[in-house]
Short mmCIF file of C-alpha atoms and ligand atoms in Angstrom, two decimals:
data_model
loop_
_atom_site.label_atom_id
_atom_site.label_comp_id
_atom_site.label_asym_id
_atom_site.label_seq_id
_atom_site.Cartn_x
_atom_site.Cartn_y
_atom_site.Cartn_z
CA UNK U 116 100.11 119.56 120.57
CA UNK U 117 97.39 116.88 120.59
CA UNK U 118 97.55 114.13 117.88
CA UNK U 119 95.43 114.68 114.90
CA UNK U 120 92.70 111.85 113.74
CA UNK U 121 92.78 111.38 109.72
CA UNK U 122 89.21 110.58 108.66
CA UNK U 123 87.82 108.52 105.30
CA UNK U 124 84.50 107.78 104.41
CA UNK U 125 83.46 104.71 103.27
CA UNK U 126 80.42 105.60 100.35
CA UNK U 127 80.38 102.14 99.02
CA UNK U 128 76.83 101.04 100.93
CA UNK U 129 74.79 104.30 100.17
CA UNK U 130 72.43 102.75 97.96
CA UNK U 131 73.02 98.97 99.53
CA UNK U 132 71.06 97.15 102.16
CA UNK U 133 68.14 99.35 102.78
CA UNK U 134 69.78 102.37 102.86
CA UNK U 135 68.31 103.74 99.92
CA UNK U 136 65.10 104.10 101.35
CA UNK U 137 65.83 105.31 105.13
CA UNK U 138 65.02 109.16 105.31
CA UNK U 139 67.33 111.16 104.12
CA UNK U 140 68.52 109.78 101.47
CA UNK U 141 68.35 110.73 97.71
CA UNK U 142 64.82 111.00 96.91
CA UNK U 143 64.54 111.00 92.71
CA UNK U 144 67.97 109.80 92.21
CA UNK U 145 68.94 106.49 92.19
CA UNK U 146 72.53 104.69 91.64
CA UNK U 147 74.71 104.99 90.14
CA UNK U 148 73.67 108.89 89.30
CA UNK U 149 77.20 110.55 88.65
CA UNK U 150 76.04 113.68 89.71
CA UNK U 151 75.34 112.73 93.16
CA UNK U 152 78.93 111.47 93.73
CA UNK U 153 80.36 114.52 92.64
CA UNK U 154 77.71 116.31 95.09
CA UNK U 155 79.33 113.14 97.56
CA UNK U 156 83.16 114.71 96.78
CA UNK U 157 82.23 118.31 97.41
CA UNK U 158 80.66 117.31 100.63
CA UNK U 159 83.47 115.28 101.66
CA UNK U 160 85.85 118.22 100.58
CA UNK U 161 84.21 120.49 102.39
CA UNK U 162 84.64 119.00 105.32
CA UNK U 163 88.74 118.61 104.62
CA UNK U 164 88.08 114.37 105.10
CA UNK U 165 91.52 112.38 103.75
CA UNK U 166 89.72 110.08 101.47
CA UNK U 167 86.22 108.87 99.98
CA UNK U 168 86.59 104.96 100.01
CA UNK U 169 84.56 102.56 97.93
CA UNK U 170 84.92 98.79 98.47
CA UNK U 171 83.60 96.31 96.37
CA UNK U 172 82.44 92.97 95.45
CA UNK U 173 82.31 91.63 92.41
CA UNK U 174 79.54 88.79 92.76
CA UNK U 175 75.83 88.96 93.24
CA UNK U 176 75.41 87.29 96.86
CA UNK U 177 74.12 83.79 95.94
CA UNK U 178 74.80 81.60 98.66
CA UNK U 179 71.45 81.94 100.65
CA UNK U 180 69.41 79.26 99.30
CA UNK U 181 71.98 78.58 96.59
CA UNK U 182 70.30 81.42 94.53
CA UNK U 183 70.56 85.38 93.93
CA UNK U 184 66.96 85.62 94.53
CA UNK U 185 66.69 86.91 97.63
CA UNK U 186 69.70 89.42 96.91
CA UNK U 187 68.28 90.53 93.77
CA UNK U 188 64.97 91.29 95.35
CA UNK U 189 66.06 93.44 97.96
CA UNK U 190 69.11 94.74 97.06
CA UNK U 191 71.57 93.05 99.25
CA UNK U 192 75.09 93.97 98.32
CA UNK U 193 74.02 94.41 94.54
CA UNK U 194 73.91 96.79 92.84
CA UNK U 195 77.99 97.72 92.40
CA UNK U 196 79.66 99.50 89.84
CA UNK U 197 83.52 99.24 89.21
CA UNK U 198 84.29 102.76 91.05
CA UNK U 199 87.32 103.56 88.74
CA UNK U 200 85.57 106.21 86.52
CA UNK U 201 83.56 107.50 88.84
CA UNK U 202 87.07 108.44 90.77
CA UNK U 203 88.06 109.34 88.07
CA UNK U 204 85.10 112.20 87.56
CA UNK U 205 84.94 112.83 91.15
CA UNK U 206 88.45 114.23 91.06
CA UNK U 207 87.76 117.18 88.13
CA UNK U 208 85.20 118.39 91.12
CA UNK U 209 88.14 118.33 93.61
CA UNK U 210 91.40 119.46 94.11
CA UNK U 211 92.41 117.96 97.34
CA UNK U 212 90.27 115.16 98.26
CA UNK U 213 92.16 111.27 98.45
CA UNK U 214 90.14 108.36 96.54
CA UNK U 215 90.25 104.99 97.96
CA UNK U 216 89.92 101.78 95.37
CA UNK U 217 89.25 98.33 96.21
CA UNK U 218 90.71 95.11 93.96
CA UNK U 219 90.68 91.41 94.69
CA UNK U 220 94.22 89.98 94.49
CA UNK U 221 92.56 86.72 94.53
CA UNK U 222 90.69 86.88 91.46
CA UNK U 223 92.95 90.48 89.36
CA UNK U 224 96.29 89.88 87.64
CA UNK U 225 99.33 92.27 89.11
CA UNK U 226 99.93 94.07 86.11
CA UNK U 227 97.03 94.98 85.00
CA UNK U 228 96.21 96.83 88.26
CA UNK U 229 99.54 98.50 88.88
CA UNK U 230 99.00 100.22 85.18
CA UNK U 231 95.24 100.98 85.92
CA UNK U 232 95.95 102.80 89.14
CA UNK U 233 99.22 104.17 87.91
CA UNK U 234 96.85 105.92 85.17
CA UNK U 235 94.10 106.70 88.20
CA UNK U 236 96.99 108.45 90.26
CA UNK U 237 98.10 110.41 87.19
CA UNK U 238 93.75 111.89 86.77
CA UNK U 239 93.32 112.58 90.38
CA UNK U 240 97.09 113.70 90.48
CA UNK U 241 97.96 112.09 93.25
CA UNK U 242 95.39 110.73 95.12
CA UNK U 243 94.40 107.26 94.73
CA UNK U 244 94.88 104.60 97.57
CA UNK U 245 94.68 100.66 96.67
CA UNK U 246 92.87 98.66 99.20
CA UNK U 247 93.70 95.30 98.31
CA UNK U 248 91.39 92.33 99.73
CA UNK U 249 91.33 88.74 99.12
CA UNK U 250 87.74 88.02 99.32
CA UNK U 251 85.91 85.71 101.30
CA UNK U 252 82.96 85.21 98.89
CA UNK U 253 81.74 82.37 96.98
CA UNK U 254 79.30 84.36 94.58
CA UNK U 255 82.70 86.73 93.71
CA UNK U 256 84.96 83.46 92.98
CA UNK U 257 82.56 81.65 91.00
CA UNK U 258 82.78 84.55 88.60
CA UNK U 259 86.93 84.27 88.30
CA UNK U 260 86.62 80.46 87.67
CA UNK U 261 86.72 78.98 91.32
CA UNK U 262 84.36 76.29 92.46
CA UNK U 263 85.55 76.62 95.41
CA UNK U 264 87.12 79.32 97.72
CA UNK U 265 91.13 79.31 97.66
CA UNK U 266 92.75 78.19 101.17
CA UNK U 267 93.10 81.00 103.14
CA UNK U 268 96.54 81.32 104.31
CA UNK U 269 97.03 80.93 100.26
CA UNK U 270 94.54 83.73 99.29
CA UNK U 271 97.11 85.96 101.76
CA UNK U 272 100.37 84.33 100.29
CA UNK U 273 98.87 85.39 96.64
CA UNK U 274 98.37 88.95 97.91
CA UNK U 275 101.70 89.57 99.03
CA UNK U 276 103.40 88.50 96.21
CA UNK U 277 100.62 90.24 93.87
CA UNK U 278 101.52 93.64 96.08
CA UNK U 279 105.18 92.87 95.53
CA UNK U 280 104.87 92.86 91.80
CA UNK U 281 102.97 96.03 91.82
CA UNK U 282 105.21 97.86 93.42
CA UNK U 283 108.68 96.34 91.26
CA UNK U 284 106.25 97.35 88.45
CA UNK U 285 105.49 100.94 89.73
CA UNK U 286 109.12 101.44 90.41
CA UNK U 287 110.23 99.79 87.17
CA UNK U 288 110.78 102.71 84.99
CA UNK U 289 112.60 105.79 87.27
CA UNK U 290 110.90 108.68 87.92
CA UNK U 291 113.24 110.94 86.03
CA UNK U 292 113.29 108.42 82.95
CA UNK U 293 111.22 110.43 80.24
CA UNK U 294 112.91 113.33 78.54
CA UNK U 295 110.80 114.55 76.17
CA UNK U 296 113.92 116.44 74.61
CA UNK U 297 112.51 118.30 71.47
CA UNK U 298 115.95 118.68 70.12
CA UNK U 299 117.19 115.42 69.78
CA UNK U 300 113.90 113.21 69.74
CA UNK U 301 114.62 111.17 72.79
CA UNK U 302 111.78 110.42 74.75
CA UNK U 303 113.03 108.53 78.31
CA UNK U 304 116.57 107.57 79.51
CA UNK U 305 116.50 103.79 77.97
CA UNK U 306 118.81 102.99 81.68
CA UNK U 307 116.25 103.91 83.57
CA UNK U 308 113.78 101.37 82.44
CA UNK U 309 114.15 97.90 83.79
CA UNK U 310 112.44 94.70 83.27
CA UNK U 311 111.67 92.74 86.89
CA UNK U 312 111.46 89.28 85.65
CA UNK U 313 109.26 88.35 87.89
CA UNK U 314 108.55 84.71 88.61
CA UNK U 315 106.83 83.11 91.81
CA UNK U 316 104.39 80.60 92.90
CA UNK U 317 101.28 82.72 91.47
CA UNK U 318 102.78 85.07 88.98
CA UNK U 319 105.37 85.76 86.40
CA UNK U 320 105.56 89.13 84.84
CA UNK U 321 108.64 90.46 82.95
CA UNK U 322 107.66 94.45 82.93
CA UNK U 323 108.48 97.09 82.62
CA UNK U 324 105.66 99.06 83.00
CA UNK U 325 104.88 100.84 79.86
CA UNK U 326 103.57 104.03 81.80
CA UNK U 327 104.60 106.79 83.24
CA UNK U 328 105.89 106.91 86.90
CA UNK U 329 102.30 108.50 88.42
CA UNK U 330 102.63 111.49 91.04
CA UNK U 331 102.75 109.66 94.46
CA UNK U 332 104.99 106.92 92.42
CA UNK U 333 103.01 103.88 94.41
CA UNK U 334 99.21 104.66 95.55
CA UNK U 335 98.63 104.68 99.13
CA UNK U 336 98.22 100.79 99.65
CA UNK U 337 95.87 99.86 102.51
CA UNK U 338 94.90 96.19 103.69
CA UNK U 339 91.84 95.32 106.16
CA UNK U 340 92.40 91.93 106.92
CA UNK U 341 91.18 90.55 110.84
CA UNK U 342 92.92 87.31 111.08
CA UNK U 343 96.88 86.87 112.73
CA UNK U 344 97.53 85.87 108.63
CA UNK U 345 95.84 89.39 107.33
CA UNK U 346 97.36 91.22 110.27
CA UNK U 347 100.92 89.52 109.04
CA UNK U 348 100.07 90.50 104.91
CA UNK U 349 99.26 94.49 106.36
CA UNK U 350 102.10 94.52 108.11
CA UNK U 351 104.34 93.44 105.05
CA UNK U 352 103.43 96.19 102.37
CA UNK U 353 100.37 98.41 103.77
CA UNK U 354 100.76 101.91 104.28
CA UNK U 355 97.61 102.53 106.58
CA UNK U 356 95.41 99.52 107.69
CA UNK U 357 91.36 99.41 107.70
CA UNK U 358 90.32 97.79 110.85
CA UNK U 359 86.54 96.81 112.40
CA UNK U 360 86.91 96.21 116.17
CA UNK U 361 84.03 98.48 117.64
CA UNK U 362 85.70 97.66 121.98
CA UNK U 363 88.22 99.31 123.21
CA UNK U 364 90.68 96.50 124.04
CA UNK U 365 89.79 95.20 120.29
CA UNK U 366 91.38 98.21 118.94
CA UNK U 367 94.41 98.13 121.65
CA UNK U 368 94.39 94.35 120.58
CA UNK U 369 94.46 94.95 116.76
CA UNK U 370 96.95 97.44 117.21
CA UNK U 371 99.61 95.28 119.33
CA UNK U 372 98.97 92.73 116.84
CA UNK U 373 100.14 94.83 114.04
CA UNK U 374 102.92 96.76 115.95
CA UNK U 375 104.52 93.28 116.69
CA UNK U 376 104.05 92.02 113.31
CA UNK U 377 105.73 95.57 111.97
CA UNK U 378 108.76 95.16 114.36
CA UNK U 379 109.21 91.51 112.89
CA UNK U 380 108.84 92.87 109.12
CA UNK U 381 111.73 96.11 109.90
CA UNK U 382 108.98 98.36 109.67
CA UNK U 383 108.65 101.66 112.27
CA UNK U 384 105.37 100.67 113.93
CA UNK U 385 105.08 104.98 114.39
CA UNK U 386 104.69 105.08 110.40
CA UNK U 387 100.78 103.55 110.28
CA UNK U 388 98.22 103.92 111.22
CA UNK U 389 94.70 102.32 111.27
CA UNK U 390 91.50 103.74 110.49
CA UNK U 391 89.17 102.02 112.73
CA UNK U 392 86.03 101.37 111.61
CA UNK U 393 82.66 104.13 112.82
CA UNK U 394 79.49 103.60 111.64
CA UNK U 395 77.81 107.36 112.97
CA UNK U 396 74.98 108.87 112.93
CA UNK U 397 75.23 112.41 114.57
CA UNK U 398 72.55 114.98 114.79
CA UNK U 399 71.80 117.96 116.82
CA UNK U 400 70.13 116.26 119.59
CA UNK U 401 70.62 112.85 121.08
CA UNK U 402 67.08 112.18 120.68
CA UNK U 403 66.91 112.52 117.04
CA UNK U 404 70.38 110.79 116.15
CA UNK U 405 68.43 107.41 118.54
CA UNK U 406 65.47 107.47 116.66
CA UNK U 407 67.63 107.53 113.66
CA UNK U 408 69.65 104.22 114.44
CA UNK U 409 66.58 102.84 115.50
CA UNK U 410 65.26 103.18 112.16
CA UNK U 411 67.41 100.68 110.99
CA UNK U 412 65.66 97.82 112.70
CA UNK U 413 63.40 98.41 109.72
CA UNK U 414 65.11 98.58 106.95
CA UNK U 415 65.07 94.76 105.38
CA UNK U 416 63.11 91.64 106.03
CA UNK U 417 64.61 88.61 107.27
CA UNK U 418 64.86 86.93 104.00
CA UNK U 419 67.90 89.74 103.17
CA UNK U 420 69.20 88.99 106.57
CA UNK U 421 70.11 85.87 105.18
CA UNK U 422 71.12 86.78 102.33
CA UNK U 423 73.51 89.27 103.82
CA UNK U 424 74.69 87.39 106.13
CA UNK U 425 75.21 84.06 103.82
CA UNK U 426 77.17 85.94 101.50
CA UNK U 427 79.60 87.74 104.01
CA UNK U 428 79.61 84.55 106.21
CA UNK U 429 79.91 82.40 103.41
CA UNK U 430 77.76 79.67 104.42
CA UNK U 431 74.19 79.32 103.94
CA UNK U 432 72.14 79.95 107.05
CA UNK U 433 68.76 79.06 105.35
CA UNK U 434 69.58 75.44 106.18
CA UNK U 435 70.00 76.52 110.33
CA UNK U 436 68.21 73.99 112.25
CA UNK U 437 65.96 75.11 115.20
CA UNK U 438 69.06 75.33 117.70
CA UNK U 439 72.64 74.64 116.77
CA UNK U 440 76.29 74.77 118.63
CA UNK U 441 77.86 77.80 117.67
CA UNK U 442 81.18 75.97 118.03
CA UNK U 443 80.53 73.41 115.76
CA UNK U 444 79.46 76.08 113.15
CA UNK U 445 82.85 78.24 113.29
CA UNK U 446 84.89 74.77 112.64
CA UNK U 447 82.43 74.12 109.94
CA UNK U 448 82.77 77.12 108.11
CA UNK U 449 86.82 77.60 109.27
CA UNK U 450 86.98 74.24 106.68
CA UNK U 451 85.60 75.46 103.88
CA UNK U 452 88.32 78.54 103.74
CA UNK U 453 85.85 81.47 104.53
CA UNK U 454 86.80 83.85 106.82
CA UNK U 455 86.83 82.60 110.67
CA UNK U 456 85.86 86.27 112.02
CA UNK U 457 82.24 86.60 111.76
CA UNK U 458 79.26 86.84 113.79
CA UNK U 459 79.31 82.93 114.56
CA UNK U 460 82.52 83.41 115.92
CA UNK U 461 81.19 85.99 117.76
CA UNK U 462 78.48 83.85 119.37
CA UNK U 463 81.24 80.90 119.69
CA UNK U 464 83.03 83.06 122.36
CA UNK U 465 80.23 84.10 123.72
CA UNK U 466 79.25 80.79 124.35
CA UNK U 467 80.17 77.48 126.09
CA UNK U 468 81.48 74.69 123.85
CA UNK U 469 78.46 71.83 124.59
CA UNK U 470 75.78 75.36 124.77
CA UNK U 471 73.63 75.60 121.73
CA UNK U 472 71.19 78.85 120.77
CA UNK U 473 68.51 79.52 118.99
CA UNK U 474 67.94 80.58 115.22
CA UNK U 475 66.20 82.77 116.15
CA UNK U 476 68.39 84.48 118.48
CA UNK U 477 70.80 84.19 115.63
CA UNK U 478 68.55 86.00 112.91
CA UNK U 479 68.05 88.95 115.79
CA UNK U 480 71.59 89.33 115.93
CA UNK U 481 71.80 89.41 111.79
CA UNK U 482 69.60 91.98 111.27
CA UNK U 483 71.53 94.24 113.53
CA UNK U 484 75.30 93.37 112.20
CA UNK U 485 73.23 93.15 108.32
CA UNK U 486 71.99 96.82 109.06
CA UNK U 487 74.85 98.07 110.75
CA UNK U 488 72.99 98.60 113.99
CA UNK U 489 75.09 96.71 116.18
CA UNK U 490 78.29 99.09 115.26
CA UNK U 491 76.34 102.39 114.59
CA UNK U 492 77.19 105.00 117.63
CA UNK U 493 74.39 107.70 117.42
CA UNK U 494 74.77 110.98 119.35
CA UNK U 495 75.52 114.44 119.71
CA UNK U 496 78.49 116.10 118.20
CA UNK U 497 80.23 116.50 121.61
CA UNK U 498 79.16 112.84 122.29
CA UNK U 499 80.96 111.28 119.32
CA UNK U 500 83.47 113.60 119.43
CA UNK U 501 84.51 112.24 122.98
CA UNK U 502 83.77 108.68 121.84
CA UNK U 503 86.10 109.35 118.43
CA UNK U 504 88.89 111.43 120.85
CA UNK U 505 88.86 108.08 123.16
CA UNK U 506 88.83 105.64 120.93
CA UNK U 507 92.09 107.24 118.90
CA UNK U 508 93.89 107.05 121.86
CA UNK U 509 93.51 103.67 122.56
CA UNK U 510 94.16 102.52 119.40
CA UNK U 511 97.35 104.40 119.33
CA UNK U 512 97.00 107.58 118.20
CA UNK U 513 98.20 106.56 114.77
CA UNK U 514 95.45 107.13 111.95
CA UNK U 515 91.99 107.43 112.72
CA UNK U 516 88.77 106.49 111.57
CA UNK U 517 86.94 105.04 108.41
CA UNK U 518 83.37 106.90 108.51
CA UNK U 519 81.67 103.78 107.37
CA UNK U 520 78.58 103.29 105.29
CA UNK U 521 76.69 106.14 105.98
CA UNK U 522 72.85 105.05 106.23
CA UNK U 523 70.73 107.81 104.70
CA UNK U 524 73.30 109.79 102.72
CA UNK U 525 74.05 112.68 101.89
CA UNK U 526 72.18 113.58 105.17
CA UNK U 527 74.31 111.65 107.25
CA UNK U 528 77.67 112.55 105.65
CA UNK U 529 76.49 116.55 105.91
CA UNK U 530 75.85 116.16 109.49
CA UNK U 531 79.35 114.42 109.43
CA UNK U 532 81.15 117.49 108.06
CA UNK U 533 79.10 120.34 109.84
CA UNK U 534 78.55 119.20 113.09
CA UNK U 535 80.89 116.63 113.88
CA UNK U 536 84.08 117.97 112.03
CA UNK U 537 83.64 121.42 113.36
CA UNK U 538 83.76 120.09 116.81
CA UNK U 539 86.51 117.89 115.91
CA UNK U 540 88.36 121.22 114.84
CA UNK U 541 87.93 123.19 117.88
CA UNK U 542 89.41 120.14 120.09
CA UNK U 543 92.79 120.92 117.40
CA UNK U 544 91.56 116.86 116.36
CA UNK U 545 91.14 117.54 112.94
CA UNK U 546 92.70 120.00 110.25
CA UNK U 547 91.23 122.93 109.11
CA UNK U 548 92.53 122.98 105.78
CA UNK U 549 94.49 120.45 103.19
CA UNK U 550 98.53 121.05 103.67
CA UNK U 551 99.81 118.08 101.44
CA UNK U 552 99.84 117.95 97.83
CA UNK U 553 98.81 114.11 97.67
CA UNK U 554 96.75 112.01 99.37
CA UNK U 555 100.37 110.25 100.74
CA UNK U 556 101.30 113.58 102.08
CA UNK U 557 98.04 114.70 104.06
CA UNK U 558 97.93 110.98 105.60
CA UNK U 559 101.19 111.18 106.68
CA UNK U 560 100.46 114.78 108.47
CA UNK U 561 101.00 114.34 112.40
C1 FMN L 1323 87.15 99.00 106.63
C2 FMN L 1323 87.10 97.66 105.95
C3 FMN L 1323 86.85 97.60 104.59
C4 FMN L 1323 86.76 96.37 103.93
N1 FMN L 1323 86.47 96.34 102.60
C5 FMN L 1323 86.27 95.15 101.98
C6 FMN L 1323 85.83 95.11 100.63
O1 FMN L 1323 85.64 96.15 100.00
N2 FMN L 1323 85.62 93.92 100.04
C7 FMN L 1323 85.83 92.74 100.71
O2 FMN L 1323 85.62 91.67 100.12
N3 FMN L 1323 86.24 92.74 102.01
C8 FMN L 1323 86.45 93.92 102.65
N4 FMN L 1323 86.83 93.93 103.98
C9 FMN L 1323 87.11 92.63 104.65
C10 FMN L 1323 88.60 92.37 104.81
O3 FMN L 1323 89.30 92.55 103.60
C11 FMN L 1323 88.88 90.97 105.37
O4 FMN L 1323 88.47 89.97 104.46
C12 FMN L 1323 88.19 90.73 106.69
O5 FMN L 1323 88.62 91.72 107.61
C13 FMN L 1323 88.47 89.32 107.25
O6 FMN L 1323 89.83 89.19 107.56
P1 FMN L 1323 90.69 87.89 107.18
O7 FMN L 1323 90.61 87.70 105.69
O8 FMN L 1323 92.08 88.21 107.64
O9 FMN L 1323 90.09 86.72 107.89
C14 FMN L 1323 86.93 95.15 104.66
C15 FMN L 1323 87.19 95.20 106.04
C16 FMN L 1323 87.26 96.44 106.69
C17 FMN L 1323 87.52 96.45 108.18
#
């Protein structure tokens, strides 16, 4: 029997960027509009996906001209909501459908998130997944009290040991502790709640939890990080990893990298899986699902280029001279802690170390990674269907893909679930109904 893909979709963009305004989106409705998320889950349901995902960032993107101007204006990466109650609704208009969460363990304390998605995971009843990030922007830290960004290989240290108390905390009181026992009046089995006396370099936390253990006991707990360090912090506590990586060998890379980092953790490489990043647009015909990604071209000005790509980049590209050494850049920005993978990295390897290129070149390049144009694969449903069928294979043929950002939604997602899962089904690719009871269970379905 061929492998099955799982599949998530990544809603956290539909209103970011431009993509409001792109045809086929939400004409009269506007973020955050509950009802059109719970339109968002029934889609989504329909078409039997794992998980609806919703990243976030907590800080209005302010490092483009040191100011939130250009953000503000044009809606780069603002407006975003804290997703937890809208999960929370989403799932009374579900019954199978998995609900990914994303928290900073950079800027969050341990226990307050372990209780908050313990009480998530009890709503949904069993379907919450915790992506935890680190974040690699400035405008998000300088709300959390940090001039400056923490060192990188720290902001990963932090996040283990943040995951680490989570879980002691999930498993602190036993999942056959409460009695309830009318009769006598006792409520839980006092043995079978246990402090953890936690105390490390970041945190200390005495527990136990004060809640009840929560249907899948620990969310699903993913991790997207690029770098060797991220790759090492995944393959420590994460039960499926995110990944971007839009080649090939990239994926076959990314997954090596986290196989060998499994084997040195103890962990059963076979046991997860990455959704790769795929940014799709399918339609009918090929001709229609171009002229859609061409669209994109047009979505922002440059001015929310910048912005964009300031605030991902973390570095403000409004000061770019005329030409500039794309090596020099990446070791600029490597030492002040952002993240060193980036689309300046990408032109560093591109590149010779003495060859310099052009701003504008550079800005042409933006729009396309700030609109998602470089990454979006447009075609058929038998074209990205092949593409999806090929690409799962070389990365493993463990997990699948993150359906990312969707750019005029719901139109895009629809297409997603009636013309590309449909032809995903008939290949035996995808399922054709929900088997598992939680979202742990239907990602862990061969
Ligand atoms: C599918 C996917 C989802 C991500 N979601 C978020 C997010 O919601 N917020 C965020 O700040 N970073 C997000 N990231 C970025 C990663 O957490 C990470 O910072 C990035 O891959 C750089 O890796 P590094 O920190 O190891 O250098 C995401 C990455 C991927 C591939």
């Amino acid at each position: 029997m061929k492998k099955r893909m799982h599949l998530a979709c990544d809603m956290s963009y539909t209103h970011l960027d431009g993509r409001w305004r792109v045809p086929g989106s939400w004409v009269h409705r506007t973020f955050p509009d509950m009802g059109m998320f719970e339109e968002l889950a029934r889609i989504a349901e329909r078409g039997c996906l794992d998980m609806m995902f919703f990243g976030d960032g907590t800080g209005i993107p302010a490092t483009w001209q040191d100011s939130e101007e250009a953000a503000a204006r044009w809606g780069i990466q603002w407006p975003r909501q804290d997703m937890s109650p809208f999960i929370a609704v989403m799932s009374r208009v579900t019954r199978h459908l998995g609900f990914g969460l994303t928290y900073a363990s950079t800027f969050m304390h341990p226990f307050y998130v372990a209780r908050l998605l313990n009480s998530l995971d009890h709503v949904t009843g069993g379907r919450i997944a915790f992506n935890v990030i680190t974040s690699t922007r400035r405008s998000d830290a300088a709300n959390y009290g940090f001039d400056e960004l923490m060192e990188h290989g720290a902001r990963y240290d932090r996040m283990e040991e943040f995951v680490d108390v989570c879980k002691a905390l999930w498993d602190s009181v036993a999942p056959d502790a409460f009695i309830w026992d009318r009769e006598s009046g006792v409520v839980a089995d006092p043995a079978k709640v246990r402090p953890i006396e936690h105390e490390g370099p970041f945190f200390k936390v005495r527990g136990p939890l004060n809640t009840v253990p929560s249907p899948q006991g620990h969310p699903v707990l993913v991790q997207a990080g690029g770098s060797p360090r991220g790759i090492r912090a995944s393959a420590h506590f994460a039960d499926h990893v995110f990944a971007s990586g839009l080649a090939l060998d990239q994926k076959r890379r990314h997954r090596a990298a986290l196989d060998e980092a499994l084997v040195a953790e103890g962990r059963d490489p076979a046991k997860v899986g990455i959704l790769f990043n795929a940014a799709l647009i399918v339609c009918e015909t090929e001709a229609e699902a171009i002229a859609g990604r061409e669209r994109l071209l047009q979505m922002i000005p440059e001015e929310a280029v910048g912005a964009y790509l300031s605030h991902n980049i973390g570095w403000d590209f409004s000061t770019l001279p005329e030409r500039f050494s794309p090596h020099e850049l990446a070791a600029q920005i490597k030492a002040t802690q952002a993240s060193p993978v980036s689309l300046v990295s990408r032109f560093a390897d591109e590149v010779g170390p003495g060859d310099t290129v052009s701003r504008r070149d550079f800005f042409a390049e933006g729009l396309k990674v700030a609109t998602g144009y470089d990454r979006t694969i447009a075609g058929t449903p038998t074209q990205l269907a092949d593409y999806l069928e090929e690409h799962f294979e070389a990365g493993g043929s463990r997990g699948g893909f993150m359906i990312s950002h969707p750019h005029a939604t719901p139109h895009d997602l629809i297409n997603v679930v009636d013309l590309l899962i449909p032809e995903l089904q008939r290949r035996g690719r995808f399922r054709r109904e929900y088997t598992g009871r939680t979202l742990k269970e239907n990602l862990s379905e061969d």
